[in-house]
């Protein structure tokens, strides 16, 4: 084990160069060509460790999966996503080093840096594991997490059933903290239909869809602060055309964060009331589509035990790891909902996620790879009980 952990120490520059290469590949969730390029890069990098199987998710998207020792008694699921929030039209496209310990670039923390940590940690583990190792593992990487994993959600649930524990490589919380719990998340789109008319001659004949949409937005925004931990964020609006026409179409997209499962019912009921009130207006029709793709991920005895073991492994490596809660959702929510205890942020330290300020702390690549590898050795020596 010690030789394997020491080997990771030699991988600082190769890890950094790998993250730079991957960050330079635009793999926005809706960019099929970019996702294809990133998939090819992952296959090449993982080839010395294990062959990656391509799982067709439709519409040109593929998940990647590899298994090692599937016959072993204890099976661990590791993974993460290879899409980012930055499409090819976004100005933030290229990584750059800043100073001695900072890399700024798209996906460097969320989560191409995390996939690099996963690869190096598993490679180090396999250097010492041997064929008689009692720990088997599956790696799963998906192309659609940043949009709620609509195509890969069922695949995560399926894999959850055959594994004992889950490890995902989303970025660490500030200071390297591990995540205890996450909020749930849902994405929704509202469409409002009105009636067009000449804005000067016949405004009374029109029904302004933008005004109705504004009323809808104000109403759902008022949910903020009414229920502990529930957040509603309207992130995009569109509609109308020439300003001398009463607009007959408007639309918006919004995100909801929840803490408990009954928060979803509360939000859905509230939205239904708003839709009914607005649609009762003459000439106005409102429709809402969407779903809560990620249920809340509360802390559990099993996940807390995983965190305690990871903290113990960290102390052996000179790391003091805290634990905290976050409003961000990820595929760890889906694994927990499917019954698989997991820790989902073993990726590098960084910040500025989902913005042009995204960055990672370079030294944390080796730090987190050593932590993940040490924990894999712990699991091999101390298999979790059913």
mmCIF file of C-alpha atoms in Angstrom:
data_model
loop_
_atom_site.group_PDB
_atom_site.id
_atom_site.type_symbol
_atom_site.label_atom_id
_atom_site.label_comp_id
_atom_site.label_asym_id
_atom_site.label_seq_id
_atom_site.Cartn_x
_atom_site.Cartn_y
_atom_site.Cartn_z
ATOM 1 C CA UNK A 1 0.000 0.000 0.000
ATOM 2 C CA UNK A 2 2.693 2.513 0.941
ATOM 3 C CA UNK A 3 4.478 2.009 -2.383
ATOM 4 C CA UNK A 4 1.212 2.697 -4.204
ATOM 5 C CA UNK A 5 0.604 5.878 -2.228
ATOM 6 C CA UNK A 6 4.197 6.961 -2.822
ATOM 7 C CA UNK A 7 3.692 6.386 -6.554
ATOM 8 C CA UNK A 8 0.832 8.888 -6.533
ATOM 9 C CA UNK A 9 3.277 11.488 -5.213
ATOM 10 C CA UNK A 10 5.214 11.115 -8.479
ATOM 11 C CA UNK A 11 2.124 11.840 -10.566
ATOM 12 C CA UNK A 12 1.668 15.547 -9.797
ATOM 13 C CA UNK A 13 2.755 16.883 -13.179
ATOM 14 C CA UNK A 14 1.146 14.098 -15.277
ATOM 15 C CA UNK A 15 -2.132 14.668 -13.433
ATOM 16 C CA UNK A 16 -2.006 18.394 -14.055
ATOM 17 C CA UNK A 17 -1.200 17.928 -17.740
ATOM 18 C CA UNK A 18 -4.061 15.440 -18.069
ATOM 19 C CA UNK A 19 -6.570 17.859 -16.547
ATOM 20 C CA UNK A 20 -5.319 20.598 -18.878
ATOM 21 C CA UNK A 21 -5.834 18.342 -21.910
ATOM 22 C CA UNK A 22 -9.303 17.358 -20.789
ATOM 23 C CA UNK A 23 -10.309 20.909 -19.914
ATOM 24 C CA UNK A 24 -9.338 22.045 -23.418
ATOM 25 C CA UNK A 25 -11.955 19.637 -24.832
ATOM 26 C CA UNK A 26 -15.305 21.382 -24.805
ATOM 27 C CA UNK A 27 -17.798 18.808 -23.531
ATOM 28 C CA UNK A 28 -20.866 20.892 -22.811
ATOM 29 C CA UNK A 29 -23.896 18.750 -22.040
ATOM 30 C CA UNK A 30 -25.581 19.576 -25.363
ATOM 31 C CA UNK A 31 -22.455 19.329 -27.542
ATOM 32 C CA UNK A 32 -22.537 15.847 -29.069
ATOM 33 C CA UNK A 33 -19.262 16.389 -30.915
ATOM 34 C CA UNK A 34 -17.524 17.604 -27.776
ATOM 35 C CA UNK A 35 -18.866 14.758 -25.659
ATOM 36 C CA UNK A 36 -17.645 12.327 -28.299
ATOM 37 C CA UNK A 37 -14.152 13.868 -28.185
ATOM 38 C CA UNK A 38 -14.084 13.675 -24.396
ATOM 39 C CA UNK A 39 -15.277 10.077 -24.478
ATOM 40 C CA UNK A 40 -12.411 9.136 -26.801
ATOM 41 C CA UNK A 41 -9.923 10.871 -24.505
ATOM 42 C CA UNK A 42 -11.237 8.975 -21.483
ATOM 43 C CA UNK A 43 -11.042 5.654 -23.293
ATOM 44 C CA UNK A 44 -7.422 6.306 -24.174
ATOM 45 C CA UNK A 45 -6.438 7.350 -20.640
ATOM 46 C CA UNK A 46 -8.263 4.509 -18.905
ATOM 47 C CA UNK A 47 -7.034 1.837 -21.342
ATOM 48 C CA UNK A 48 -3.970 0.836 -19.237
ATOM 49 C CA UNK A 49 -6.259 0.293 -16.248
ATOM 50 C CA UNK A 50 -9.334 -1.307 -17.791
ATOM 51 C CA UNK A 51 -11.233 -1.344 -21.050
ATOM 52 C CA UNK A 52 -14.177 1.058 -21.064
ATOM 53 C CA UNK A 53 -17.475 -0.250 -22.366
ATOM 54 C CA UNK A 54 -19.720 2.224 -24.202
ATOM 55 C CA UNK A 55 -23.383 2.240 -23.184
ATOM 56 C CA UNK A 56 -25.658 3.871 -25.750
ATOM 57 C CA UNK A 57 -27.998 6.371 -24.085
ATOM 58 C CA UNK A 58 -29.523 7.620 -27.337
ATOM 59 C CA UNK A 59 -29.131 10.844 -29.333
ATOM 60 C CA UNK A 60 -25.405 10.274 -29.748
ATOM 61 C CA UNK A 61 -24.689 10.129 -26.006
ATOM 62 C CA UNK A 62 -22.796 7.311 -24.338
ATOM 63 C CA UNK A 63 -21.979 6.394 -20.767
ATOM 64 C CA UNK A 64 -18.677 4.636 -20.101
ATOM 65 C CA UNK A 65 -18.322 1.658 -17.800
ATOM 66 C CA UNK A 66 -15.517 -0.640 -16.672
ATOM 67 C CA UNK A 67 -15.551 -3.516 -14.215
ATOM 68 C CA UNK A 68 -12.766 -5.218 -12.291
ATOM 69 C CA UNK A 69 -13.186 -8.478 -10.367
ATOM 70 C CA UNK A 70 -16.991 -8.593 -10.730
ATOM 71 C CA UNK A 71 -16.957 -11.916 -8.887
ATOM 72 C CA UNK A 72 -15.491 -10.387 -5.705
ATOM 73 C CA UNK A 73 -17.692 -10.422 -2.621
ATOM 74 C CA UNK A 74 -17.471 -6.670 -2.038
ATOM 75 C CA UNK A 75 -18.328 -4.391 -4.955
ATOM 76 C CA UNK A 76 -17.674 -0.644 -4.970
ATOM 77 C CA UNK A 77 -19.093 1.819 -7.487
ATOM 78 C CA UNK A 78 -16.917 4.773 -8.520
ATOM 79 C CA UNK A 79 -17.740 7.433 -11.035
ATOM 80 C CA UNK A 80 -18.577 10.880 -12.198
ATOM 81 C CA UNK A 81 -19.635 12.892 -15.207
ATOM 82 C CA UNK A 82 -17.651 14.106 -18.189
ATOM 83 C CA UNK A 83 -19.986 16.872 -19.353
ATOM 84 C CA UNK A 84 -19.672 20.503 -18.290
ATOM 85 C CA UNK A 85 -21.987 23.519 -18.198
ATOM 86 C CA UNK A 86 -19.880 25.331 -20.812
ATOM 87 C CA UNK A 87 -21.122 24.922 -24.390
ATOM 88 C CA UNK A 88 -18.943 25.601 -27.445
ATOM 89 C CA UNK A 89 -20.369 29.120 -27.727
ATOM 90 C CA UNK A 90 -19.272 30.063 -24.188
ATOM 91 C CA UNK A 91 -16.188 32.334 -24.040
ATOM 92 C CA UNK A 92 -14.630 30.247 -21.240
ATOM 93 C CA UNK A 93 -12.833 27.549 -23.228
ATOM 94 C CA UNK A 94 -9.166 27.175 -22.316
ATOM 95 C CA UNK A 95 -7.319 26.308 -19.091
ATOM 96 C CA UNK A 96 -4.478 28.412 -17.797
ATOM 97 C CA UNK A 97 -2.121 28.100 -14.850
ATOM 98 C CA UNK A 98 -1.971 30.962 -12.393
ATOM 99 C CA UNK A 99 0.918 30.987 -9.981
ATOM 100 C CA UNK A 100 2.272 27.768 -8.552
ATOM 101 C CA UNK A 101 -0.925 26.138 -7.333
ATOM 102 C CA UNK A 102 -3.940 27.278 -9.343
ATOM 103 C CA UNK A 103 -5.413 26.061 -12.608
ATOM 104 C CA UNK A 104 -8.325 28.013 -14.031
ATOM 105 C CA UNK A 105 -10.438 26.495 -16.784
ATOM 106 C CA UNK A 106 -13.745 24.911 -17.783
ATOM 107 C CA UNK A 107 -14.415 21.689 -15.893
ATOM 108 C CA UNK A 108 -11.061 21.649 -14.102
ATOM 109 C CA UNK A 109 -12.817 21.072 -10.770
ATOM 110 C CA UNK A 110 -16.292 20.016 -11.905
ATOM 111 C CA UNK A 111 -15.318 17.438 -12.723
ATOM 112 C CA UNK A 112 -12.517 16.596 -15.078
ATOM 113 C CA UNK A 113 -10.131 17.062 -12.191
ATOM 114 C CA UNK A 114 -12.264 14.608 -10.250
ATOM 115 C CA UNK A 115 -12.103 12.025 -13.042
ATOM 116 C CA UNK A 116 -8.328 12.387 -13.032
ATOM 117 C CA UNK A 117 -8.269 11.779 -9.266
ATOM 118 C CA UNK A 118 -10.435 8.691 -9.782
ATOM 119 C CA UNK A 119 -8.149 7.309 -12.498
ATOM 120 C CA UNK A 120 -4.929 7.794 -10.539
ATOM 121 C CA UNK A 121 -6.392 6.488 -7.263
ATOM 122 C CA UNK A 122 -7.667 3.312 -8.938
ATOM 123 C CA UNK A 123 -4.406 2.834 -10.825
ATOM 124 C CA UNK A 124 -2.451 3.098 -7.574
ATOM 125 C CA UNK A 125 -4.803 0.648 -5.872
ATOM 126 C CA UNK A 126 -4.456 -1.886 -8.685
ATOM 127 C CA UNK A 127 -0.663 -1.641 -8.579
ATOM 128 C CA UNK A 128 -0.843 -3.307 -5.157
ATOM 129 C CA UNK A 129 -4.162 -5.169 -5.218
ATOM 130 C CA UNK A 130 -3.284 -8.406 -6.983
ATOM 131 C CA UNK A 131 -5.668 -11.013 -8.445
ATOM 132 C CA UNK A 132 -6.782 -12.284 -5.023
ATOM 133 C CA UNK A 133 -8.004 -8.869 -3.909
ATOM 134 C CA UNK A 134 -11.439 -9.211 -2.241
ATOM 135 C CA UNK A 135 -12.618 -5.841 -3.598
ATOM 136 C CA UNK A 136 -14.236 -5.516 -7.012
ATOM 137 C CA UNK A 137 -15.203 -2.262 -8.584
ATOM 138 C CA UNK A 138 -17.167 -0.615 -11.337
ATOM 139 C CA UNK A 139 -16.406 2.773 -12.861
ATOM 140 C CA UNK A 140 -19.327 4.611 -14.449
ATOM 141 C CA UNK A 141 -18.977 7.953 -16.225
ATOM 142 C CA UNK A 142 -21.950 9.759 -17.730
ATOM 143 C CA UNK A 143 -22.384 12.634 -20.221
ATOM 144 C CA UNK A 144 -25.459 14.384 -18.813
ATOM 145 C CA UNK A 145 -25.124 15.128 -15.088
ATOM 146 C CA UNK A 146 -25.101 18.880 -15.548
ATOM 147 C CA UNK A 147 -28.611 18.713 -17.009
ATOM 148 C CA UNK A 148 -29.966 16.316 -14.368
ATOM 149 C CA UNK A 149 -28.792 12.968 -15.836
ATOM 150 C CA UNK A 150 -32.020 12.393 -17.801
ATOM 151 C CA UNK A 151 -30.489 9.643 -19.930
ATOM 152 C CA UNK A 152 -28.218 8.024 -17.344
ATOM 153 C CA UNK A 153 -30.476 8.172 -14.276
ATOM 154 C CA UNK A 154 -31.763 4.624 -14.729
ATOM 155 C CA UNK A 155 -28.203 3.369 -15.203
ATOM 156 C CA UNK A 156 -27.104 4.820 -11.853
ATOM 157 C CA UNK A 157 -30.096 3.197 -10.144
ATOM 158 C CA UNK A 158 -29.293 -0.137 -11.765
ATOM 159 C CA UNK A 159 -25.654 -0.026 -10.679
ATOM 160 C CA UNK A 160 -26.636 0.999 -7.148
ATOM 161 C CA UNK A 161 -28.333 -2.372 -6.669
ATOM 162 C CA UNK A 162 -25.196 -4.426 -7.237
ATOM 163 C CA UNK A 163 -22.728 -2.412 -5.174
ATOM 164 C CA UNK A 164 -22.048 -2.065 -1.456
ATOM 165 C CA UNK A 165 -20.726 1.507 -1.415
ATOM 166 C CA UNK A 166 -20.431 4.420 -3.829
ATOM 167 C CA UNK A 167 -17.641 6.944 -4.393
ATOM 168 C CA UNK A 168 -18.148 9.905 -6.719
ATOM 169 C CA UNK A 169 -15.578 12.550 -7.528
ATOM 170 C CA UNK A 170 -17.403 15.857 -7.510
ATOM 171 C CA UNK A 171 -15.216 18.717 -6.201
ATOM 172 C CA UNK A 172 -14.487 19.031 -2.502
ATOM 173 C CA UNK A 173 -16.276 21.578 -0.379
ATOM 174 C CA UNK A 174 -14.163 24.568 0.776
ATOM 175 C CA UNK A 175 -11.213 23.429 2.845
ATOM 176 C CA UNK A 176 -11.519 19.891 1.491
ATOM 177 C CA UNK A 177 -14.682 19.077 3.434
ATOM 178 C CA UNK A 178 -16.684 15.963 2.575
ATOM 179 C CA UNK A 179 -20.408 16.224 1.861
ATOM 180 C CA UNK A 180 -22.834 14.814 4.444
ATOM 181 C CA UNK A 181 -26.067 15.857 2.760
ATOM 182 C CA UNK A 182 -27.285 17.531 -0.403
ATOM 183 C CA UNK A 183 -30.453 19.322 -1.359
ATOM 184 C CA UNK A 184 -32.733 17.899 -3.990
ATOM 185 C CA UNK A 185 -33.072 19.639 -7.327
ATOM 186 C CA UNK A 186 -35.649 20.011 -10.061
ATOM 187 C CA UNK A 187 -35.638 21.884 -13.377
ATOM 188 C CA UNK A 188 -38.810 23.288 -14.881
ATOM 189 C CA UNK A 189 -40.002 25.259 -17.897
ATOM 190 C CA UNK A 190 -43.111 27.441 -17.960
ATOM 191 C CA UNK A 191 -44.778 28.505 -21.209
ATOM 192 C CA UNK A 192 -47.394 31.255 -21.391
ATOM 193 C CA UNK A 193 -49.684 31.769 -24.384
ATOM 194 C CA UNK A 194 -51.572 35.013 -24.823
ATOM 195 C CA UNK A 195 -53.155 36.851 -27.754
ATOM 196 C CA UNK A 196 -51.362 39.103 -30.219
ATOM 197 C CA UNK A 197 -52.739 42.519 -31.153
ATOM 198 C CA UNK A 198 -51.563 45.892 -32.445
ATOM 199 C CA UNK A 199 -50.052 47.663 -29.454
ATOM 200 C CA UNK A 200 -51.253 51.076 -30.606
ATOM 201 C CA UNK A 201 -54.591 50.538 -32.323
ATOM 202 C CA UNK A 202 -56.037 47.519 -30.506
ATOM 203 C CA UNK A 203 -54.157 46.870 -27.262
ATOM 204 C CA UNK A 204 -57.449 45.962 -25.562
ATOM 205 C CA UNK A 205 -57.803 42.993 -27.901
ATOM 206 C CA UNK A 206 -54.427 41.571 -26.896
ATOM 207 C CA UNK A 207 -53.507 39.438 -23.913
ATOM 208 C CA UNK A 208 -49.920 40.104 -22.888
ATOM 209 C CA UNK A 209 -48.061 36.817 -22.319
ATOM 210 C CA UNK A 210 -45.017 38.605 -20.908
ATOM 211 C CA UNK A 211 -47.128 40.299 -18.234
ATOM 212 C CA UNK A 212 -48.648 36.952 -17.251
ATOM 213 C CA UNK A 213 -45.193 35.384 -17.155
ATOM 214 C CA UNK A 214 -43.982 38.219 -14.931
ATOM 215 C CA UNK A 215 -46.832 37.493 -12.545
ATOM 216 C CA UNK A 216 -45.890 33.805 -12.547
ATOM 217 C CA UNK A 217 -42.238 34.609 -11.811
ATOM 218 C CA UNK A 218 -43.119 36.958 -8.964
ATOM 219 C CA UNK A 219 -45.427 34.337 -7.495
ATOM 220 C CA UNK A 220 -42.887 31.490 -7.505
ATOM 221 C CA UNK A 221 -40.113 33.800 -6.312
ATOM 222 C CA UNK A 222 -42.247 34.507 -3.263
ATOM 223 C CA UNK A 223 -41.787 30.839 -2.241
ATOM 224 C CA UNK A 224 -38.248 31.748 -1.186
ATOM 225 C CA UNK A 225 -38.110 32.149 2.574
ATOM 226 C CA UNK A 226 -41.443 30.445 3.206
ATOM 227 C CA UNK A 227 -40.023 26.980 3.864
ATOM 228 C CA UNK A 228 -36.663 26.245 5.448
ATOM 229 C CA UNK A 229 -34.028 25.435 2.850
ATOM 230 C CA UNK A 230 -36.292 25.635 -0.222
ATOM 231 C CA UNK A 231 -34.848 27.797 -3.006
ATOM 232 C CA UNK A 232 -36.492 28.838 -6.283
ATOM 233 C CA UNK A 233 -34.298 30.449 -8.945
ATOM 234 C CA UNK A 234 -35.571 31.716 -12.289
ATOM 235 C CA UNK A 235 -32.566 31.426 -14.575
ATOM 236 C CA UNK A 236 -33.846 32.213 -18.051
ATOM 237 C CA UNK A 237 -36.690 34.143 -19.688
ATOM 238 C CA UNK A 238 -37.674 34.742 -23.295
ATOM 239 C CA UNK A 239 -40.622 35.989 -25.282
ATOM 240 C CA UNK A 240 -42.162 38.688 -27.385
ATOM 241 C CA UNK A 241 -40.886 40.262 -30.563
ATOM 242 C CA UNK A 242 -41.560 43.632 -32.122
ATOM 243 C CA UNK A 243 -42.437 46.139 -29.432
ATOM 244 C CA UNK A 244 -45.532 47.356 -31.290
ATOM 245 C CA UNK A 245 -47.181 43.955 -30.903
ATOM 246 C CA UNK A 246 -48.857 42.700 -27.743
ATOM 247 C CA UNK A 247 -46.787 39.535 -27.151
ATOM 248 C CA UNK A 248 -48.626 36.241 -27.381
ATOM 249 C CA UNK A 249 -45.771 34.021 -26.170
ATOM 250 C CA UNK A 250 -43.338 34.042 -23.248
ATOM 251 C CA UNK A 251 -41.379 31.357 -21.438
ATOM 252 C CA UNK A 252 -39.029 30.888 -18.526
ATOM 253 C CA UNK A 253 -36.931 28.185 -16.957
ATOM 254 C CA UNK A 254 -36.375 27.810 -13.264
ATOM 255 C CA UNK A 255 -34.687 25.555 -10.743
ATOM 256 C CA UNK A 256 -35.977 24.443 -7.348
ATOM 257 C CA UNK A 257 -33.837 23.147 -4.461
ATOM 258 C CA UNK A 258 -35.441 21.094 -1.703
ATOM 259 C CA UNK A 259 -34.456 19.643 1.654
ATOM 260 C CA UNK A 260 -37.160 17.031 2.248
ATOM 261 C CA UNK A 261 -39.306 14.928 -0.056
ATOM 262 C CA UNK A 262 -42.490 16.693 1.065
ATOM 263 C CA UNK A 263 -40.959 19.965 -0.156
ATOM 264 C CA UNK A 264 -41.574 18.680 -3.677
ATOM 265 C CA UNK A 265 -45.287 18.254 -3.013
ATOM 266 C CA UNK A 266 -45.464 21.710 -1.438
ATOM 267 C CA UNK A 267 -43.824 23.311 -4.476
ATOM 268 C CA UNK A 268 -45.914 21.344 -6.982
ATOM 269 C CA UNK A 269 -49.152 22.271 -5.217
ATOM 270 C CA UNK A 270 -48.151 25.925 -5.069
ATOM 271 C CA UNK A 271 -47.225 26.027 -8.746
ATOM 272 C CA UNK A 272 -50.487 24.303 -9.669
ATOM 273 C CA UNK A 273 -52.435 27.026 -7.835
ATOM 274 C CA UNK A 274 -50.540 29.761 -9.690
ATOM 275 C CA UNK A 275 -51.099 28.083 -13.043
ATOM 276 C CA UNK A 276 -54.812 27.730 -12.331
ATOM 277 C CA UNK A 277 -55.165 31.388 -11.340
ATOM 278 C CA UNK A 278 -53.326 32.706 -14.407
ATOM 279 C CA UNK A 279 -55.023 30.318 -16.850
ATOM 280 C CA UNK A 280 -58.400 31.500 -15.556
ATOM 281 C CA UNK A 281 -57.648 34.905 -17.055
ATOM 282 C CA UNK A 282 -59.279 35.565 -20.407
ATOM 283 C CA UNK A 283 -56.981 34.600 -23.284
ATOM 284 C CA UNK A 284 -54.116 33.330 -21.137
ATOM 285 C CA UNK A 285 -52.906 29.731 -20.997
ATOM 286 C CA UNK A 286 -50.008 28.592 -18.787
ATOM 287 C CA UNK A 287 -48.226 25.235 -18.931
ATOM 288 C CA UNK A 288 -45.393 23.965 -16.713
ATOM 289 C CA UNK A 289 -43.198 20.992 -17.585
ATOM 290 C CA UNK A 290 -40.289 19.486 -15.687
ATOM 291 C CA UNK A 291 -39.463 17.247 -12.779
ATOM 292 C CA UNK A 292 -37.449 16.805 -9.624
ATOM 293 C CA UNK A 293 -34.612 14.771 -11.126
ATOM 294 C CA UNK A 294 -32.546 14.590 -7.931
ATOM 295 C CA UNK A 295 -34.278 13.854 -4.619
ATOM 296 C CA UNK A 296 -32.706 15.229 -1.441
ATOM 297 C CA UNK A 297 -29.726 13.272 -0.129
ATOM 298 C CA UNK A 298 -29.930 13.268 3.669
ATOM 299 C CA UNK A 299 -27.115 12.052 5.891
ATOM 300 C CA UNK A 300 -27.424 8.426 6.987
ATOM 301 C CA UNK A 301 -25.685 6.175 9.485
ATOM 302 C CA UNK A 302 -23.917 4.375 6.632
ATOM 303 C CA UNK A 303 -22.741 7.520 4.871
ATOM 304 C CA UNK A 304 -21.633 9.046 8.180
ATOM 305 C CA UNK A 305 -19.612 5.886 8.847
ATOM 306 C CA UNK A 306 -18.000 6.242 5.417
ATOM 307 C CA UNK A 307 -17.072 9.836 6.207
ATOM 308 C CA UNK A 308 -15.600 8.815 9.572
ATOM 309 C CA UNK A 309 -13.446 6.178 7.837
ATOM 310 C CA UNK A 310 -12.354 8.661 5.188
ATOM 311 C CA UNK A 311 -11.436 11.144 7.910
ATOM 312 C CA UNK A 312 -9.354 8.462 9.614
ATOM 313 C CA UNK A 313 -7.619 7.691 6.326
ATOM 314 C CA UNK A 314 -7.037 11.415 5.874
ATOM 315 C CA UNK A 315 -5.384 11.739 9.261
ATOM 316 C CA UNK A 316 -2.942 8.992 8.308
ATOM 317 C CA UNK A 317 -2.001 11.175 5.335
ATOM 318 C CA UNK A 318 -1.771 14.370 7.364
ATOM 319 C CA UNK A 319 -5.187 15.697 6.331
ATOM 320 C CA UNK A 320 -7.846 16.993 8.680
ATOM 321 C CA UNK A 321 -11.106 16.642 6.788
ATOM 322 C CA UNK A 322 -14.276 18.300 7.921
ATOM 323 C CA UNK A 323 -17.778 17.474 6.716
ATOM 324 C CA UNK A 324 -20.672 19.706 5.764
ATOM 325 C CA UNK A 325 -23.897 20.108 3.860
ATOM 326 C CA UNK A 326 -24.455 21.692 0.454
ATOM 327 C CA UNK A 327 -27.277 22.964 -1.697
ATOM 328 C CA UNK A 328 -25.777 21.414 -4.818
ATOM 329 C CA UNK A 329 -27.243 18.185 -6.159
ATOM 330 C CA UNK A 330 -25.396 15.471 -8.072
ATOM 331 C CA UNK A 331 -25.647 11.814 -9.025
ATOM 332 C CA UNK A 332 -24.904 10.949 -5.400
ATOM 333 C CA UNK A 333 -28.497 11.999 -4.708
ATOM 334 C CA UNK A 334 -29.710 9.365 -7.150
ATOM 335 C CA UNK A 335 -27.500 6.658 -5.671
ATOM 336 C CA UNK A 336 -28.755 7.434 -2.174
ATOM 337 C CA UNK A 337 -32.365 7.348 -3.374
ATOM 338 C CA UNK A 338 -31.645 3.905 -4.852
ATOM 339 C CA UNK A 339 -30.345 2.716 -1.486
ATOM 340 C CA UNK A 340 -26.580 2.975 -2.012
ATOM 341 C CA UNK A 341 -24.622 4.761 0.721
ATOM 342 C CA UNK A 342 -22.082 7.025 -0.914
ATOM 343 C CA UNK A 343 -19.648 9.882 -0.494
ATOM 344 C CA UNK A 344 -19.774 11.953 -3.630
ATOM 345 C CA UNK A 345 -17.132 14.697 -3.477
ATOM 346 C CA UNK A 346 -13.735 13.047 -3.447
ATOM 347 C CA UNK A 347 -12.563 15.321 -6.259
ATOM 348 C CA UNK A 348 -10.034 18.150 -5.921
ATOM 349 C CA UNK A 349 -10.357 21.377 -3.999
ATOM 350 C CA UNK A 350 -11.358 24.384 -6.070
ATOM 351 C CA UNK A 351 -14.094 26.924 -6.589
ATOM 352 C CA UNK A 352 -15.972 29.192 -8.983
ATOM 353 C CA UNK A 353 -18.047 26.264 -10.198
ATOM 354 C CA UNK A 354 -20.372 26.908 -13.137
ATOM 355 C CA UNK A 355 -18.686 30.234 -13.841
ATOM 356 C CA UNK A 356 -15.756 31.675 -15.768
ATOM 357 C CA UNK A 357 -13.883 31.710 -12.456
ATOM 358 C CA UNK A 358 -13.822 27.910 -12.138
ATOM 359 C CA UNK A 359 -10.487 26.779 -10.762
ATOM 360 C CA UNK A 360 -8.770 23.985 -8.895
ATOM 361 C CA UNK A 361 -5.967 23.883 -6.385
ATOM 362 C CA UNK A 362 -3.298 21.939 -8.257
ATOM 363 C CA UNK A 363 -1.746 20.305 -5.198
ATOM 364 C CA UNK A 364 -5.127 18.840 -4.242
ATOM 365 C CA UNK A 365 -5.031 16.461 -7.220
ATOM 366 C CA UNK A 366 -2.360 14.340 -5.538
ATOM 367 C CA UNK A 367 -3.882 14.963 -2.111
ATOM 368 C CA UNK A 368 -7.317 13.616 -3.062
ATOM 369 C CA UNK A 369 -5.945 10.742 -5.150
ATOM 370 C CA UNK A 370 -3.959 9.541 -2.139
ATOM 371 C CA UNK A 371 -7.044 9.864 0.056
ATOM 372 C CA UNK A 372 -9.237 7.871 -2.344
ATOM 373 C CA UNK A 373 -6.598 5.179 -2.821
ATOM 374 C CA UNK A 374 -6.049 4.854 0.931
ATOM 375 C CA UNK A 375 -9.786 4.453 1.431
ATOM 376 C CA UNK A 376 -9.923 1.720 -1.225
ATOM 377 C CA UNK A 377 -7.235 -0.179 0.676
ATOM 378 C CA UNK A 378 -9.305 0.303 3.828
ATOM 379 C CA UNK A 379 -12.395 -1.143 2.120
ATOM 380 C CA UNK A 380 -10.404 -4.122 0.858
ATOM 381 C CA UNK A 381 -9.188 -4.824 4.401
ATOM 382 C CA UNK A 382 -12.464 -3.979 6.133
ATOM 383 C CA UNK A 383 -15.349 -4.857 3.810
ATOM 384 C CA UNK A 384 -18.611 -3.077 4.689
ATOM 385 C CA UNK A 385 -21.316 -5.279 6.106
ATOM 386 C CA UNK A 386 -24.526 -5.824 4.117
#
